Short mmCIF file of C-alpha atoms in Angstrom, two decimals:
data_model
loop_
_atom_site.label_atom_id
_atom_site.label_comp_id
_atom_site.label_asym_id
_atom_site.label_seq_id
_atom_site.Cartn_x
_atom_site.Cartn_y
_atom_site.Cartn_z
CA UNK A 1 -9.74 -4.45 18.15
CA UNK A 2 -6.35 -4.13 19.58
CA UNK A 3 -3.93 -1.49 19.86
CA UNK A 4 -0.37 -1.39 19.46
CA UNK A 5 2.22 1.85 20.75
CA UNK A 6 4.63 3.31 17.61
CA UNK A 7 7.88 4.10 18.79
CA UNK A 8 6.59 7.68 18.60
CA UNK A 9 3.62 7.11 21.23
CA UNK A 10 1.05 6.78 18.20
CA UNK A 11 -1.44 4.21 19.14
CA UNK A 12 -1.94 1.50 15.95
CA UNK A 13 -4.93 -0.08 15.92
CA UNK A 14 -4.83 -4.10 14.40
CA UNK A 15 -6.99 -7.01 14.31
CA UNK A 16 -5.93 -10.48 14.73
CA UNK A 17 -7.58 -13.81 12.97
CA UNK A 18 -6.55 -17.28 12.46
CA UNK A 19 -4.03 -19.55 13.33
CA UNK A 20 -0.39 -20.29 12.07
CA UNK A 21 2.47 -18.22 10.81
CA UNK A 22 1.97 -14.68 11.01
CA UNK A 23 0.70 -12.61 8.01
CA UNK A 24 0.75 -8.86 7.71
CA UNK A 25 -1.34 -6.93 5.09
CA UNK A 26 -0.55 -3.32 4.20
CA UNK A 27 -3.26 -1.26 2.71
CA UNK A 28 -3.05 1.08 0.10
CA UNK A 29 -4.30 4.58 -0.06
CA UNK A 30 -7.80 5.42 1.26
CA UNK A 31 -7.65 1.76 2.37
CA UNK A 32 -7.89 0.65 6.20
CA UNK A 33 -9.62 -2.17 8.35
CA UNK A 34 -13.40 -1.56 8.22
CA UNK A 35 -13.08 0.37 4.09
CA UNK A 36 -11.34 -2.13 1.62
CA UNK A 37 -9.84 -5.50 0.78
CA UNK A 38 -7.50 -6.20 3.67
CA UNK A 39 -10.86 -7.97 5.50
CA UNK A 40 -12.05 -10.45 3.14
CA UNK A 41 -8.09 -11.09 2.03
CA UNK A 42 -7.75 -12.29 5.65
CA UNK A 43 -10.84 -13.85 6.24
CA UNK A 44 -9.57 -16.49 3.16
CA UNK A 45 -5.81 -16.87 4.54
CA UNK A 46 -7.22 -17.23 8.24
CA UNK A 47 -6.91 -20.92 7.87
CA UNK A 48 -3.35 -21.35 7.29
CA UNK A 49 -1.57 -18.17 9.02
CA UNK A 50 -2.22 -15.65 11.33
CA UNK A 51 -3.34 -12.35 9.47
CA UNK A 52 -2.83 -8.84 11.35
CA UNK A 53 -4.56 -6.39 9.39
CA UNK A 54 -3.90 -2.87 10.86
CA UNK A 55 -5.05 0.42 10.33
CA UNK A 56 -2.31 2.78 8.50
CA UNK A 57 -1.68 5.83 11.04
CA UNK A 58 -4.49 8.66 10.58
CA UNK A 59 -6.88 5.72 9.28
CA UNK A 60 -9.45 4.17 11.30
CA UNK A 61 -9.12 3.63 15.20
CA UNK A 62 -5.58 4.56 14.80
CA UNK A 63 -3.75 8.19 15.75
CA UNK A 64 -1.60 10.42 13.79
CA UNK A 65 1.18 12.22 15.71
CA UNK A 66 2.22 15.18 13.52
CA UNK A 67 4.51 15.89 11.46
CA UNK A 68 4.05 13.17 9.11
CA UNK A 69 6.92 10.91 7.95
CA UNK A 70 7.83 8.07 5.79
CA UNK A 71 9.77 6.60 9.13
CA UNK A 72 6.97 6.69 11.25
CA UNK A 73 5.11 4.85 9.31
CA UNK A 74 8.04 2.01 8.93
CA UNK A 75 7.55 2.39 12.77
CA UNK A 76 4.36 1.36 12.46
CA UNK A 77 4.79 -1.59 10.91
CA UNK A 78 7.62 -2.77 13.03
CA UNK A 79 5.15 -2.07 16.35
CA UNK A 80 3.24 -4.87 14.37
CA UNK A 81 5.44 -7.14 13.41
CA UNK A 82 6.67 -6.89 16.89
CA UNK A 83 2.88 -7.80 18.09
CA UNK A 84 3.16 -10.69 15.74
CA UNK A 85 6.41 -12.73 17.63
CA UNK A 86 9.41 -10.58 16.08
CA UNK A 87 9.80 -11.65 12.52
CA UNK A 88 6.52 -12.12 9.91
CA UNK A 89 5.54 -12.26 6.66
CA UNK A 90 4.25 -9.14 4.80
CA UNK A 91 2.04 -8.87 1.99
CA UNK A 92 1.49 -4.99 0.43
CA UNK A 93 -0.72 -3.27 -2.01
CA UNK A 94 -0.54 -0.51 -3.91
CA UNK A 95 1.23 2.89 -1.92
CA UNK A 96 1.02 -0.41 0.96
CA UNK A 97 3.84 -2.25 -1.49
CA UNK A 98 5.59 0.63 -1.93
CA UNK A 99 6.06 0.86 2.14
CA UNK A 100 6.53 -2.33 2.98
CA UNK A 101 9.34 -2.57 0.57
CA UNK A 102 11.20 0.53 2.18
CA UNK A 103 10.46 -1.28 5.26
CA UNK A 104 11.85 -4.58 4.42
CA UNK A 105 15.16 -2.38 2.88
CA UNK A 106 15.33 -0.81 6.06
CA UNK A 107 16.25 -3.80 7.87
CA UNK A 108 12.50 -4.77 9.60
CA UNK A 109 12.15 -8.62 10.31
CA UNK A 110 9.95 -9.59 7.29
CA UNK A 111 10.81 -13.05 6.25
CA UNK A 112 9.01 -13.30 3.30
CA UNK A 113 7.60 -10.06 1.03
CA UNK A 114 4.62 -10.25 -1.24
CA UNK A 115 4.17 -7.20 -3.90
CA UNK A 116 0.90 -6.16 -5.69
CA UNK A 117 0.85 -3.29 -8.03
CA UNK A 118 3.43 -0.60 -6.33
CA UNK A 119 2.30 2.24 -8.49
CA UNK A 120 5.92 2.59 -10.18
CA UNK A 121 6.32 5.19 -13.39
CA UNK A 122 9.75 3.99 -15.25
CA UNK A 123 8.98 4.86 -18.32
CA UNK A 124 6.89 6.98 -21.12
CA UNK A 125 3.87 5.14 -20.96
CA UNK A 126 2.76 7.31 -18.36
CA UNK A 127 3.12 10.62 -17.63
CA UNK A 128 5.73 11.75 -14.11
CA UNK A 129 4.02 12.36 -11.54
CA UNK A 130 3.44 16.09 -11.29
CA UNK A 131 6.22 18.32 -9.38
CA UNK A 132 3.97 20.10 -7.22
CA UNK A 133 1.19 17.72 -6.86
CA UNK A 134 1.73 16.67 -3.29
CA UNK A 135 1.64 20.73 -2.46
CA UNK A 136 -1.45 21.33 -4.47
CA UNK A 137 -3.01 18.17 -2.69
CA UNK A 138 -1.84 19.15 0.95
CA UNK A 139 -3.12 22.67 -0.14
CA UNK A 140 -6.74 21.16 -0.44
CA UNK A 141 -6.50 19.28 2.78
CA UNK A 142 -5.57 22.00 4.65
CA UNK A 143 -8.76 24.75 3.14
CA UNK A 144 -10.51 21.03 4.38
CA UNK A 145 -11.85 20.25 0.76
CA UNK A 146 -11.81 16.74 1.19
CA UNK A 147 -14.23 15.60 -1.35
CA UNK A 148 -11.61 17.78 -3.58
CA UNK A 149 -8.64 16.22 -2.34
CA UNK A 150 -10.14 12.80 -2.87
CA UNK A 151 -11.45 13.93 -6.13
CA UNK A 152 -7.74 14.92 -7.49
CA UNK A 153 -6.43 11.72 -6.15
CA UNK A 154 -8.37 9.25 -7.68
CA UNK A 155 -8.18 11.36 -11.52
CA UNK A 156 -4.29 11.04 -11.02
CA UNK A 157 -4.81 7.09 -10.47
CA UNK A 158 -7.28 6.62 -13.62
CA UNK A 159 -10.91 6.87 -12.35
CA UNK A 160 -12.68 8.18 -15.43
CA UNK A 161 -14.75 11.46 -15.28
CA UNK A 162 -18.36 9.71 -15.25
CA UNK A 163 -16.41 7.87 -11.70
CA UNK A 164 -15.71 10.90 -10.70
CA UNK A 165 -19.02 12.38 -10.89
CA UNK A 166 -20.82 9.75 -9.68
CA UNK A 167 -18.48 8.13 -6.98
CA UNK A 168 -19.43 11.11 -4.37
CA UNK A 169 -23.23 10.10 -4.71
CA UNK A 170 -21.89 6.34 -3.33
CA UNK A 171 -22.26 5.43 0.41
CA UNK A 172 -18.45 4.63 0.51
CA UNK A 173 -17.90 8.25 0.17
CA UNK A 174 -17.89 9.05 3.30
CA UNK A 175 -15.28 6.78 4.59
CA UNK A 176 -13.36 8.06 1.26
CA UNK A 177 -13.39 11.76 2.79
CA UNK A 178 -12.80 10.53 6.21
CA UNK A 179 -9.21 9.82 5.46
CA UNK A 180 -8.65 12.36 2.60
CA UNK A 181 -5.74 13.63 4.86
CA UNK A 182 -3.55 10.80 4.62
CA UNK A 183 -3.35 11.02 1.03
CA UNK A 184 -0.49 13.31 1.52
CA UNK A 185 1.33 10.37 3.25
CA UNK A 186 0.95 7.74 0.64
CA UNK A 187 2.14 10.22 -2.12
CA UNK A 188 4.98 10.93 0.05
CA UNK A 189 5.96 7.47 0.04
CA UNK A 190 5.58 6.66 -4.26
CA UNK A 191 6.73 9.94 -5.44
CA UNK A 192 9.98 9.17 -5.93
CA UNK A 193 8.82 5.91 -7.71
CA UNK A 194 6.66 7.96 -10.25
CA UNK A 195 9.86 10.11 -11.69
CA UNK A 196 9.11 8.36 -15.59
CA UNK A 197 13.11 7.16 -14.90
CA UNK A 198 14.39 3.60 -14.51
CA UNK A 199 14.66 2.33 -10.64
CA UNK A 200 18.91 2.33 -9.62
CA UNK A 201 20.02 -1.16 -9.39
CA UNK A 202 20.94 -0.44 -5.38
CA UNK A 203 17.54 1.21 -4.16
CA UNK A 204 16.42 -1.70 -2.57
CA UNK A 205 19.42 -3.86 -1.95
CA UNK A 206 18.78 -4.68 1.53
CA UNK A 207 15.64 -6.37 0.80
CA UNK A 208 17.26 -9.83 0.30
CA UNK A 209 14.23 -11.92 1.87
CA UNK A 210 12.55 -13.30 -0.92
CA UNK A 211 10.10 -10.99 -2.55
CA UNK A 212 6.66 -11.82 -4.42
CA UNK A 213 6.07 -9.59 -7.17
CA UNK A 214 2.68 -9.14 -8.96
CA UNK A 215 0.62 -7.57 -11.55
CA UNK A 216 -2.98 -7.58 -13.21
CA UNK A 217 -3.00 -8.87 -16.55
CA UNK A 218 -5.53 -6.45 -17.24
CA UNK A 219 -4.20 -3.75 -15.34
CA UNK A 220 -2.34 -0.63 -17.75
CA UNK A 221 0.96 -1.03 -19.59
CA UNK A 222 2.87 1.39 -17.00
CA UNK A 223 1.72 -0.29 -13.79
CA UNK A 224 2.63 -3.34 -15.04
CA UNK A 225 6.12 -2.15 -16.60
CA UNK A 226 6.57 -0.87 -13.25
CA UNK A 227 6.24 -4.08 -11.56
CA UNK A 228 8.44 -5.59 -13.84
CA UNK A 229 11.45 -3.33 -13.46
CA UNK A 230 10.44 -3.83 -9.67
CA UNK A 231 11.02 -7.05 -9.60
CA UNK A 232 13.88 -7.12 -11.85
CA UNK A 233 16.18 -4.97 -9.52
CA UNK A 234 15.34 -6.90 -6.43
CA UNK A 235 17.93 -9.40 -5.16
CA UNK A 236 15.26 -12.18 -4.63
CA UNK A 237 12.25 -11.52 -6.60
CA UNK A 238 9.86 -13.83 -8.73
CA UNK A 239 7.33 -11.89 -10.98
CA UNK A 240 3.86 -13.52 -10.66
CA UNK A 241 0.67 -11.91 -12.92
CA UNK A 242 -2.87 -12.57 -12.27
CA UNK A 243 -5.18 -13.27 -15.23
CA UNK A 244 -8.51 -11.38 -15.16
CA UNK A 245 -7.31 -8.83 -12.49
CA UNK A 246 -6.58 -5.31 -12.10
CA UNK A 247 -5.43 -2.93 -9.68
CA UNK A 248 -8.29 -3.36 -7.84
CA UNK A 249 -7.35 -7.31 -7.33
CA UNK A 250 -10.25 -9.66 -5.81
CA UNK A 251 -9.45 -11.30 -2.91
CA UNK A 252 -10.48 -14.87 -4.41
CA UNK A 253 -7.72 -14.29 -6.88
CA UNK A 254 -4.79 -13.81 -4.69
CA UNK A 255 -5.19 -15.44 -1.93
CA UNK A 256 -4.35 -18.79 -3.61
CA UNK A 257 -1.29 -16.87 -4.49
CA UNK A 258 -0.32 -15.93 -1.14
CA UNK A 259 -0.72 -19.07 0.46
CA UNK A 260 1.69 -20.51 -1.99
CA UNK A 261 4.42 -18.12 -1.31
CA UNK A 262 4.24 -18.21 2.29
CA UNK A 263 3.78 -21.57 3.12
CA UNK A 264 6.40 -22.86 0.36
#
């Protein structure tokens, strides 16, 4: 493990593998180095670049200087890509593609941006995110009702009620509750992508790099309508979907699609 210093002291934990241009994966929520796909994504593109996976502040070995903001965590990312040379390439998932496109709008050195499933509402196939969910969920985090928190989080993203019931009786659960209190932080980032309204043509006009966009062909109708419209108001964007996946993508299945994108 190493450890990088934000710009606002908070130490960032990363690891490094492989060899070649650097690669930088963003988790989603509830996601960090030892709990979810970032690990075997870079153990398959370890032989072409070199993959940083990091752990999202409050995640993992890294800190979590309060108060919480969307900045810091673009902070974050740029202490990374500043361990990785100065400019990289940066792959996101999930509430992870949703920050490391504000990121790469906000004028950090990504060369190259790949996209999975930013969790975009822009239309009526899904309802709005709800006005005061991010209070009711920071409202369970701070009575510490994790499993609670966790528990409202994953009904808002689609886990059915027999998941629910029987998800908490998993091993994984623990790690689950052990970052319940950053999903504040990664509905802070999407909320304003979850609105049920079409994105304005200039949100993300700064992100000129060019910009992998991609979906599950099996994932729902409004995260993949989201991805679409995504794509569509980026200046450099190419819309990509992967047969046979879903939000929760295998790493087997898009690693052969990152390798193309960077290297080409």
């Amino acid at each position: 493990m190493n450890t990088v210093r934000s710009k606002d002291g908070t130490p960032i934990a990363f690891d490094r593998s492989g060899k070649g241009p650097a690669v930088i994966i963003v988790d989603g929520a509830l996601c960090y180095r030892a709990s979810g796909p970032s690990a075997p994504l870079a153990a398959l593109l370890a032989d072409r670049f070199t993959v940083f996976t990091y752990d999202r502040r409050g995640r993992g070995d890294s800190g979590d200087t309060a108060p919480y903001t969307v900045d810091r965590e673009i902070e974050d990312l740029d202490a990374v890509i500043g361990e990785a040379g100065g400019t990289a390439f940066v792959y996101g998932i999930s509430s992870g593609a949703a920050l490391a496109l504000d990121a790469a709008s906000r004028g950090l050195p990504i060369t190259k941006l790949a996209l999975y499933e930013s969790p975009c509402i822009v239309d009526d196939t899904h309802a709005a995110l709800p006005a005061d969910f991010l209070s009711r969920l920071q409202g369970l985090i701070a009575a510490n009702r994790r499993s609670d928190a966790v528990k409202m989080f994953l009904k808002l993203v689609g886990v059915p009620a027999i998941g629910l019931l029987m998800m908490p009786l998993m091993p994984a659960w623990a790690k689950l509750k052990a970052v319940a209190h950053t999903l504040p932080y990664d509905i802070t980032i999407v909320q304003d992508n979850q609105r049920g309204k079409p994105f304005p043509k200039e949100r993300w006009a700064r992100a000129t790099m060019p910009v992998l966009a991609m979906d599950g062909s099996k994932s729902p109708p409004w995260m993949r309508n989201g991805m679409r419209a995504l794509a569509s108001v980026l200046p450099n964007a190419t819309f990509r979907t992967l047969e046979g996946q879903d939000h929760m993508v295998k790493a087997p299945a898009i690693a052969p699609a990152l390798t193309e994108f960077f290297a080409g």
